Amino acid sequence: MRRYIRVLFVCTLIVFCSLLYTFSQLVSSLDSAGPQARAHRARAAHSGLGERERDDRCNSGSVTHWDPYGMPSAVCGLNCFKESAVRYTVPAAGVREQDRQEPVRLAVVACGTRLEETLTMLKSAVLFSCRTLHFYIFAEDELHVGFRQALESWPEKYRSKFNYSTYPITFPSENAREWRKLFKPCASQRLFLPLILKDVDSLLYVDTDILFLRPVEDIWRFLSGFNSSHVAAMAPEHEEPRIGWYNRFARHPYYGRTGVNSGVMLMNLTRIRAKHFKNDMTPANLKWADLLMPLLHKYKLNITWGDQDLLNIIFHHNPESLYVFPCQWNYRPDHCIYGSNCGDAEQHGVYILHGNRGVYHDDKQPVFRAIYDVIQKYPFGEDAVHGLLRPLEEKLRDARHTYCGRVWHIFTKRLQESVKELQKDKSR
């Protein structure tokens, strides 16, 4: 009997040792995979996504609830961002790896008859982007319903790529009327974005007459190129000083040789709120909230382009705080109506089109109007080559008698790549 007990004990010991060895091997294999691989597997298990779905860069799933810092939030309803804003989201259908990044935040100010133009700008942003977008729409009260109806009517595949918040036009009670009428109606609203969007870290402000010819997230990446002093980024007003406006006519300080154009402006709002700006009104450096009103009082009789002039004055005294990006990121009629003078666009193509001076709506610059018309009329989901690129190329042929038409290829060079990406997305 004693012999059987010994045999049973030895067998039990052997089984235990075998199990211990197997477990140690399993732990070793997991460790060799590294923390990133383990985290990736854990995320995949949690989300329930297959390998093919995780690798799909532009699929139509969405993340819908974001906290003010751009991170996914478990609970977020209407008015979760700011009491004066209304936030609209899409029901969550699972978290994509792409959407784990912060959303690209895009702000625009629309007043008067700018509803359709603004919607076309937002459409161009949604068409080519693969990142989740969040639109901050500042508009007169009567335009809010139009924005909601239009944006909610877009096909689900595109609607799921963005969320949006609508805001009323608001200025400081003191001198509100003066701010509202500065240059164009509501244009100076952008100056107060750091003070209104108190919980937002960074955003891209654009005028309503902007069209994206490549993904919005590409210009968003300039934020990672900021050094510790940069608070904002803009493009030069002119590349050629002989036709520059500021260096020939300005009656106030301006940035650099030819000034900067504020139609496309990356803003690190956190840094803007925190910085004390040098100025020519007082020996003391002033914070943004304390700078704007004295600046307006000093220069209101000397500025022509409103809030853009005020920004030029600010960065004239604080040049170390401005990051300047190339002209193809803010391409305007001035870059071609007197002959092509944006070398980066000639080499790489136009990335962001800025149709200032109303050129989308008259016949003075048929190239700019052609691009606007084609994007506005493009039916969501239609073949992008035949519905977008080919009609544009045909329209551009009819504009080759103009200076801008002579360099027609720079307007389609980058757009062709964006259309290819759209085609890949559709095939998936």
Coordinates of C-alpha atoms in Angstrom, one line a residue:
M1 CA 0.0 0.0 0.0
R2 CA 2.8 2.3 0.9
R3 CA 4.4 1.6 -2.5
Y4 CA 1.2 2.8 -4.4
I5 CA 1.1 6.0 -2.3
R6 CA 4.7 6.8 -3.3
V7 CA 3.9 6.1 -7.0
L8 CA 0.9 8.4 -6.9
F9 CA 2.9 11.1 -5.2
V10 CA 5.7 10.9 -7.9
C11 CA 3.1 11.1 -10.7
T12 CA 1.4 14.1 -9.1
L13 CA 4.8 15.9 -8.8
I14 CA 5.6 15.2 -12.5
V15 CA 2.2 16.6 -13.6
F16 CA 2.7 19.7 -11.5
C17 CA 6.2 20.4 -12.8
S18 CA 4.9 20.0 -16.4
L19 CA 2.2 22.5 -15.8
L20 CA 4.7 25.0 -14.2
Y21 CA 7.0 24.7 -17.2
T22 CA 4.2 25.3 -19.7
F23 CA 3.0 28.4 -17.9
S24 CA 6.5 29.8 -17.7
Q25 CA 6.9 29.4 -21.5
L26 CA 3.6 31.2 -22.2
V27 CA 4.7 34.1 -20.0
S28 CA 8.0 34.3 -21.8
S29 CA 6.4 34.4 -25.2
L30 CA 4.1 37.3 -24.2
D31 CA 7.0 39.3 -22.8
S32 CA 9.0 38.9 -26.0
A33 CA 6.2 40.5 -28.0
G34 CA 6.8 43.8 -26.2
P35 CA 4.4 46.2 -24.5
Q36 CA 3.1 47.8 -27.8
A37 CA 2.1 44.5 -29.3
R38 CA 0.4 43.4 -26.1
A39 CA -1.5 46.7 -26.0
H40 CA -2.5 46.3 -29.6
R41 CA -3.9 42.8 -28.9
A42 CA -5.7 44.1 -25.9
R43 CA -7.3 47.0 -27.8
A44 CA -8.3 44.6 -30.6
A45 CA -9.9 42.2 -28.1
H46 CA -11.7 45.1 -26.4
S47 CA -13.0 46.7 -29.6
G48 CA -13.9 43.4 -31.3
L49 CA -12.4 44.6 -34.6
G50 CA -10.8 42.2 -37.0
E51 CA -7.4 42.7 -38.4
R52 CA -8.7 44.0 -41.8
E53 CA -11.0 46.5 -40.1
R54 CA -8.3 47.9 -37.9
D55 CA -6.0 48.4 -40.9
D56 CA -8.7 50.2 -42.9
R57 CA -7.6 53.8 -42.6
C58 CA -10.7 55.4 -43.9
N59 CA -13.6 53.1 -42.9
S60 CA -16.9 54.7 -42.1
G61 CA -17.2 53.8 -38.4
S62 CA -16.9 56.7 -35.9
V63 CA -16.1 57.9 -32.5
T64 CA -18.7 60.3 -31.4
H65 CA -18.2 61.6 -27.9
W66 CA -15.0 63.6 -27.2
D67 CA -14.1 65.6 -24.2
P68 CA -12.8 69.2 -24.6
Y69 CA -9.2 67.9 -24.9
G70 CA -10.0 65.7 -27.9
M71 CA -10.1 62.3 -26.0
P72 CA -13.0 59.8 -26.1
S73 CA -15.5 60.5 -23.3
A74 CA -17.9 58.0 -21.8
V75 CA -20.7 60.5 -21.2
C76 CA -21.3 63.6 -23.3
G77 CA -24.6 65.0 -24.3
L78 CA -25.9 68.3 -25.8
N79 CA -24.2 71.4 -24.4
C80 CA -21.5 69.2 -22.9
F81 CA -18.8 71.6 -24.2
K82 CA -20.1 75.0 -23.4
E83 CA -23.5 76.3 -22.4
S84 CA -23.8 78.7 -25.3
A85 CA -22.9 76.0 -27.8
V86 CA -24.9 73.2 -29.2
R87 CA -23.0 70.0 -29.8
Y88 CA -24.1 67.4 -32.3
T89 CA -22.8 63.8 -32.4
V90 CA -23.4 60.5 -34.2
P91 CA -24.3 57.4 -32.2
A92 CA -21.1 55.4 -31.4
A93 CA -20.6 52.3 -33.4
G94 CA -17.2 51.1 -32.0
V95 CA -13.8 52.7 -31.6
R96 CA -11.4 52.7 -34.6
E97 CA -7.7 52.9 -34.0
Q98 CA -7.6 56.0 -36.2
D99 CA -10.2 57.7 -34.0
R100 CA -8.1 57.1 -30.9
Q101 CA -6.2 60.1 -32.0
E102 CA -7.5 63.5 -31.1
P103 CA -10.0 64.9 -33.6
V104 CA -8.8 67.7 -36.0
R105 CA -10.7 70.8 -34.8
L106 CA -11.8 73.2 -37.4
A107 CA -13.3 76.6 -36.7
V108 CA -15.2 78.9 -39.0
V109 CA -17.2 82.1 -38.7
A110 CA -20.2 82.6 -41.0
C111 CA -22.5 85.6 -41.3
G112 CA -24.9 87.0 -43.9
T113 CA -25.0 85.1 -47.2
R114 CA -22.1 82.8 -46.4
L115 CA -24.0 79.6 -45.5
E116 CA -23.6 77.8 -48.8
E117 CA -20.0 78.9 -49.2
T118 CA -19.2 77.6 -45.7
L119 CA -21.0 74.3 -46.3
T120 CA -18.8 73.8 -49.5
M121 CA -15.7 74.4 -47.4
L122 CA -16.8 71.9 -44.8
K123 CA -17.7 69.4 -47.6
S124 CA -14.1 69.7 -49.0
A125 CA -12.8 69.0 -45.5
V126 CA -14.9 65.9 -45.1
L127 CA -14.3 64.5 -48.6
F128 CA -10.6 64.1 -48.3
S129 CA -10.0 63.6 -44.6
C130 CA -9.4 60.2 -42.9
R131 CA -9.3 61.6 -39.3
T132 CA -12.3 62.4 -37.2
L133 CA -13.1 66.1 -37.5
H134 CA -14.9 68.5 -35.1
F135 CA -16.3 71.7 -36.6
Y136 CA -16.8 74.7 -34.4
I137 CA -19.3 76.8 -36.3
F138 CA -19.8 80.4 -35.2
A139 CA -22.8 81.9 -37.0
E140 CA -25.6 84.3 -36.8
D141 CA -28.7 82.8 -35.1
E142 CA -30.7 82.6 -38.3
L143 CA -28.1 80.4 -40.0
H144 CA -28.0 77.7 -37.3
V145 CA -31.0 75.8 -38.7
G146 CA -29.5 75.8 -42.2
F147 CA -26.3 74.4 -41.0
R148 CA -28.0 71.6 -39.0
Q149 CA -30.3 70.6 -41.8
A150 CA -27.6 70.5 -44.4
L151 CA -25.0 68.7 -42.3
E152 CA -27.5 66.1 -41.0
S153 CA -28.6 65.4 -44.5
W154 CA -25.2 64.2 -45.7
P155 CA -24.8 60.5 -46.3
E156 CA -24.0 58.4 -43.2
K157 CA -20.6 57.4 -44.5
Y158 CA -19.5 61.1 -44.5
R159 CA -21.6 62.2 -41.6
S160 CA -19.9 59.7 -39.4
K161 CA -16.5 61.3 -40.1
F162 CA -17.3 64.5 -38.1
N163 CA -19.1 66.1 -35.2
Y164 CA -19.9 69.7 -34.9
S165 CA -20.9 72.5 -32.4
T166 CA -22.7 75.7 -33.3
Y167 CA -22.1 78.9 -31.5
P168 CA -23.7 82.4 -31.6
I169 CA -21.7 85.4 -32.6
T170 CA -20.5 87.0 -29.4
F171 CA -18.3 89.9 -28.6
P172 CA -17.3 91.7 -25.4
S173 CA -20.2 93.8 -24.3
E174 CA -18.0 96.9 -24.4
N175 CA -17.5 98.0 -28.0
A176 CA -19.4 94.9 -29.3
R177 CA -20.9 96.9 -32.2
E178 CA -17.5 98.2 -33.1
W179 CA -16.0 94.7 -33.2
R180 CA -18.9 93.4 -35.2
K181 CA -18.5 95.9 -38.0
L182 CA -14.7 95.7 -38.1
F183 CA -13.8 94.9 -41.8
K184 CA -16.5 92.3 -42.7
P185 CA -19.5 91.3 -40.6
C186 CA -18.4 89.0 -37.8
A187 CA -14.8 88.5 -39.1
S188 CA -13.2 89.7 -35.9
Q189 CA -14.9 86.9 -34.0
R190 CA -11.8 84.8 -34.6
L191 CA -9.8 87.1 -32.3
F192 CA -11.9 85.9 -29.4
L193 CA -11.8 82.2 -30.0
P194 CA -9.1 81.7 -27.3
L195 CA -11.4 83.4 -24.8
I196 CA -14.6 81.6 -25.9
L197 CA -13.2 78.1 -26.4
K198 CA -11.6 78.0 -23.0
D199 CA -11.2 74.2 -22.8
V200 CA -9.9 73.7 -26.3
D201 CA -6.1 73.4 -26.7
S202 CA -5.6 73.9 -30.5
L203 CA -7.7 74.4 -33.6
L204 CA -7.5 75.4 -37.2
Y205 CA -9.4 78.6 -38.1
V206 CA -10.3 79.1 -41.7
D207 CA -12.3 81.7 -43.6
T208 CA -15.6 80.6 -45.3
D209 CA -13.9 80.9 -48.8
I210 CA -11.4 78.1 -48.2
L211 CA -11.4 74.8 -50.1
F212 CA -9.3 71.9 -49.0
L213 CA -7.6 70.0 -51.8
R214 CA -5.8 67.6 -49.5
P215 CA -6.7 66.1 -46.1
V216 CA -7.2 68.7 -43.3
E217 CA -5.0 66.6 -41.0
D218 CA -2.0 67.4 -43.1
I219 CA -1.9 71.0 -42.1
W220 CA -2.8 70.0 -38.6
R221 CA 0.6 68.3 -38.4
F222 CA 2.3 71.7 -38.4
L223 CA 1.3 71.9 -34.8
S224 CA 3.9 69.2 -34.0
G225 CA 6.5 71.5 -35.7
F226 CA 5.9 74.3 -33.3
N227 CA 8.8 75.2 -31.0
S228 CA 8.3 76.3 -27.4
S229 CA 7.7 79.9 -28.5
H230 CA 5.1 79.4 -31.3
V231 CA 1.5 80.1 -30.6
A232 CA 0.1 80.3 -34.1
A233 CA 0.9 79.6 -37.8
M234 CA -0.1 81.5 -40.9
A235 CA 1.2 82.0 -44.5
P236 CA 2.7 85.2 -45.9
E237 CA 0.4 87.7 -47.5
H238 CA 2.7 87.9 -50.5
E239 CA 5.8 86.2 -51.8
E240 CA 6.7 89.0 -54.1
P241 CA 7.3 92.3 -52.3
R242 CA 6.8 94.3 -55.5
I243 CA 3.1 93.5 -55.5
G244 CA 2.8 93.3 -51.7
W245 CA 0.1 95.4 -50.0
Y246 CA 1.5 95.8 -46.5
N247 CA 5.0 96.8 -47.5
R248 CA 3.6 99.4 -49.9
F249 CA 0.5 100.8 -48.2
A250 CA 0.2 99.8 -44.5
R251 CA 0.0 102.6 -42.0
H252 CA 0.7 100.2 -39.1
P253 CA 3.3 97.6 -38.1
Y254 CA 3.1 94.2 -39.8
Y255 CA 4.9 90.9 -39.7
G256 CA 8.0 90.3 -41.7
R257 CA 8.6 91.7 -45.2
T258 CA 5.1 91.4 -46.6
G259 CA 2.8 90.6 -43.7
V260 CA 0.8 87.5 -43.1
N261 CA -2.7 86.4 -44.3
S262 CA -5.0 85.1 -41.6
G263 CA -7.5 83.2 -43.8
V264 CA -5.9 79.9 -42.7
M265 CA -4.6 80.1 -39.2
L266 CA -3.4 77.3 -36.9
M267 CA -3.8 78.4 -33.2
N268 CA -2.5 76.9 -30.0
L269 CA -5.2 78.4 -27.8
T270 CA -3.6 77.2 -24.6
R271 CA -0.4 79.1 -25.4
I272 CA -2.2 82.2 -26.6
R273 CA -4.2 82.4 -23.4
A274 CA -1.0 82.0 -21.3
K275 CA 1.4 84.2 -23.2
H276 CA 2.2 87.8 -22.2
F277 CA 2.6 89.7 -25.5
K278 CA 5.0 92.6 -26.2
N279 CA 3.3 95.6 -27.6
D280 CA 3.7 99.3 -28.4
M281 CA 1.1 100.6 -26.0
T282 CA 2.6 99.9 -22.7
P283 CA 6.1 98.8 -21.4
A284 CA 4.3 95.9 -19.7
N285 CA 3.5 92.7 -21.7
L286 CA -0.2 92.0 -21.9
K287 CA -2.2 88.8 -22.0
W288 CA -4.4 88.2 -25.0
A289 CA -7.6 89.2 -23.2
D290 CA -6.1 92.5 -22.2
L291 CA -4.4 93.3 -25.5
L292 CA -7.3 93.4 -28.0
M293 CA -9.3 96.3 -26.9
P294 CA -6.4 98.8 -26.5
L295 CA -5.0 97.6 -29.8
L296 CA -8.3 98.4 -31.5
H297 CA -8.5 101.8 -29.9
K298 CA -5.0 102.7 -31.0
Y299 CA -5.1 101.5 -34.6
K300 CA -8.8 101.6 -35.7
L301 CA -8.3 104.6 -37.9
N302 CA -5.2 103.0 -39.6
I303 CA -6.2 99.5 -40.3
T304 CA -7.8 98.4 -43.6
W305 CA -8.2 94.6 -43.3
G306 CA -9.6 94.5 -39.8
D307 CA -8.7 91.6 -37.6
Q308 CA -5.9 90.5 -40.0
D309 CA -4.2 93.9 -39.5
L310 CA -4.4 93.5 -35.7
L311 CA -2.9 90.1 -36.0
N312 CA -0.1 91.5 -38.1
I313 CA 0.6 94.2 -35.5
I314 CA 0.6 91.6 -32.7
F315 CA 3.1 89.3 -34.4
H316 CA 5.2 92.3 -35.6
H317 CA 6.0 92.8 -31.9
N318 CA 6.2 89.0 -31.2
P319 CA 7.8 87.5 -34.3
E320 CA 9.2 84.6 -32.3
S321 CA 5.7 83.4 -31.6
L322 CA 4.6 82.9 -35.2
Y323 CA 5.3 79.8 -37.3
V324 CA 5.1 80.6 -41.1
F325 CA 4.0 77.9 -43.5
P326 CA 4.4 78.0 -47.3
C327 CA 2.1 79.6 -49.7
Q328 CA 0.5 76.4 -51.2
W329 CA -1.3 76.1 -47.8
N330 CA -3.1 79.4 -48.4
Y331 CA -3.2 79.9 -52.2
R332 CA -5.0 83.0 -53.3
P333 CA -5.6 84.9 -56.6
D334 CA -2.7 87.1 -55.9
H335 CA -0.4 84.1 -56.4
C336 CA -1.3 83.9 -60.1
I337 CA -3.1 86.9 -61.4
Y338 CA 0.1 88.9 -62.0
G339 CA 2.1 85.8 -63.0
S340 CA 2.8 82.7 -60.9
N341 CA 4.7 83.7 -57.8
C342 CA 4.2 80.7 -55.4
G343 CA 7.1 78.5 -56.1
D344 CA 6.0 75.8 -53.7
A345 CA 2.7 75.4 -55.4
E346 CA 4.4 75.1 -58.8
Q347 CA 6.5 72.3 -57.4
H348 CA 4.0 70.4 -55.3
G349 CA 0.6 71.8 -56.3
V350 CA -2.0 73.8 -54.4
Y351 CA -3.0 72.3 -51.1
I352 CA -5.5 74.8 -49.7
L353 CA -7.4 77.2 -52.0
H354 CA -8.4 80.6 -50.7
G355 CA -11.0 82.3 -52.9
N356 CA -10.9 85.8 -51.4
R357 CA -12.3 88.9 -53.1
G358 CA -15.5 86.9 -54.0
V359 CA -13.8 85.0 -56.9
Y360 CA -16.0 81.9 -56.3
H361 CA -19.0 83.9 -57.3
D362 CA -18.0 86.0 -60.3
D363 CA -16.2 85.5 -63.6
K364 CA -13.1 87.4 -62.8
Q365 CA -11.0 84.3 -61.9
P366 CA -12.6 81.3 -63.7
V367 CA -10.1 78.9 -62.3
F368 CA -11.2 79.6 -58.7
R369 CA -14.8 79.5 -59.6
A370 CA -14.4 76.2 -61.5
I371 CA -12.9 74.5 -58.5
Y372 CA -15.6 75.8 -56.2
D373 CA -18.5 74.9 -58.5
V374 CA -17.2 71.3 -59.1
I375 CA -16.8 70.6 -55.3
Q376 CA -20.1 72.2 -54.5
K377 CA -22.0 70.1 -57.1
Y378 CA -20.1 66.8 -56.6
P379 CA -22.6 64.2 -55.4
F380 CA -21.4 62.4 -52.3
G381 CA -20.3 58.9 -53.1
E382 CA -20.1 59.3 -56.8
D383 CA -17.0 58.1 -58.6
A384 CA -14.5 60.9 -57.8
V385 CA -12.6 60.7 -61.0
H386 CA -15.6 61.1 -63.2
G387 CA -17.6 63.2 -60.8
L388 CA -14.9 65.5 -59.5
L389 CA -11.6 65.4 -61.3
R390 CA -12.7 65.1 -65.0
P391 CA -15.3 67.9 -64.8
L392 CA -12.7 70.2 -63.2
E393 CA -10.0 69.5 -65.8
E394 CA -12.6 70.3 -68.5
K395 CA -13.5 73.6 -66.9
L396 CA -9.8 74.5 -66.4
R397 CA -9.2 74.1 -70.2
D398 CA -11.6 76.9 -70.8
A399 CA -9.7 79.1 -68.4
R400 CA -6.3 78.9 -69.9
H401 CA -6.5 82.3 -71.5
T402 CA -6.1 83.8 -68.0
Y403 CA -2.9 84.1 -66.0
C404 CA -4.2 81.6 -63.3
G405 CA -5.4 79.3 -66.1
R406 CA -1.9 79.1 -67.6
V407 CA -0.8 77.2 -64.5
W408 CA -3.9 75.1 -64.4
H409 CA -1.9 71.9 -63.6
I410 CA -1.0 73.2 -60.1
F411 CA -4.6 73.2 -59.1
T412 CA -5.1 69.5 -60.0
K413 CA -1.7 68.1 -59.0
R414 CA -2.4 67.5 -55.4
L415 CA -6.1 67.0 -56.0
Q416 CA -5.4 64.0 -58.2
E417 CA -3.7 62.3 -55.2
S418 CA -6.6 63.1 -52.9
V419 CA -9.0 61.7 -55.5
K420 CA -6.9 58.5 -55.6
E421 CA -7.3 58.2 -51.9
L422 CA -11.1 58.6 -52.3
Q423 CA -11.1 55.8 -54.8
K424 CA -9.2 53.5 -52.5
D425 CA -11.7 54.3 -49.7
K426 CA -14.6 53.5 -52.0
S427 CA -13.1 50.2 -53.1
R428 CA -12.9 49.2 -49.5

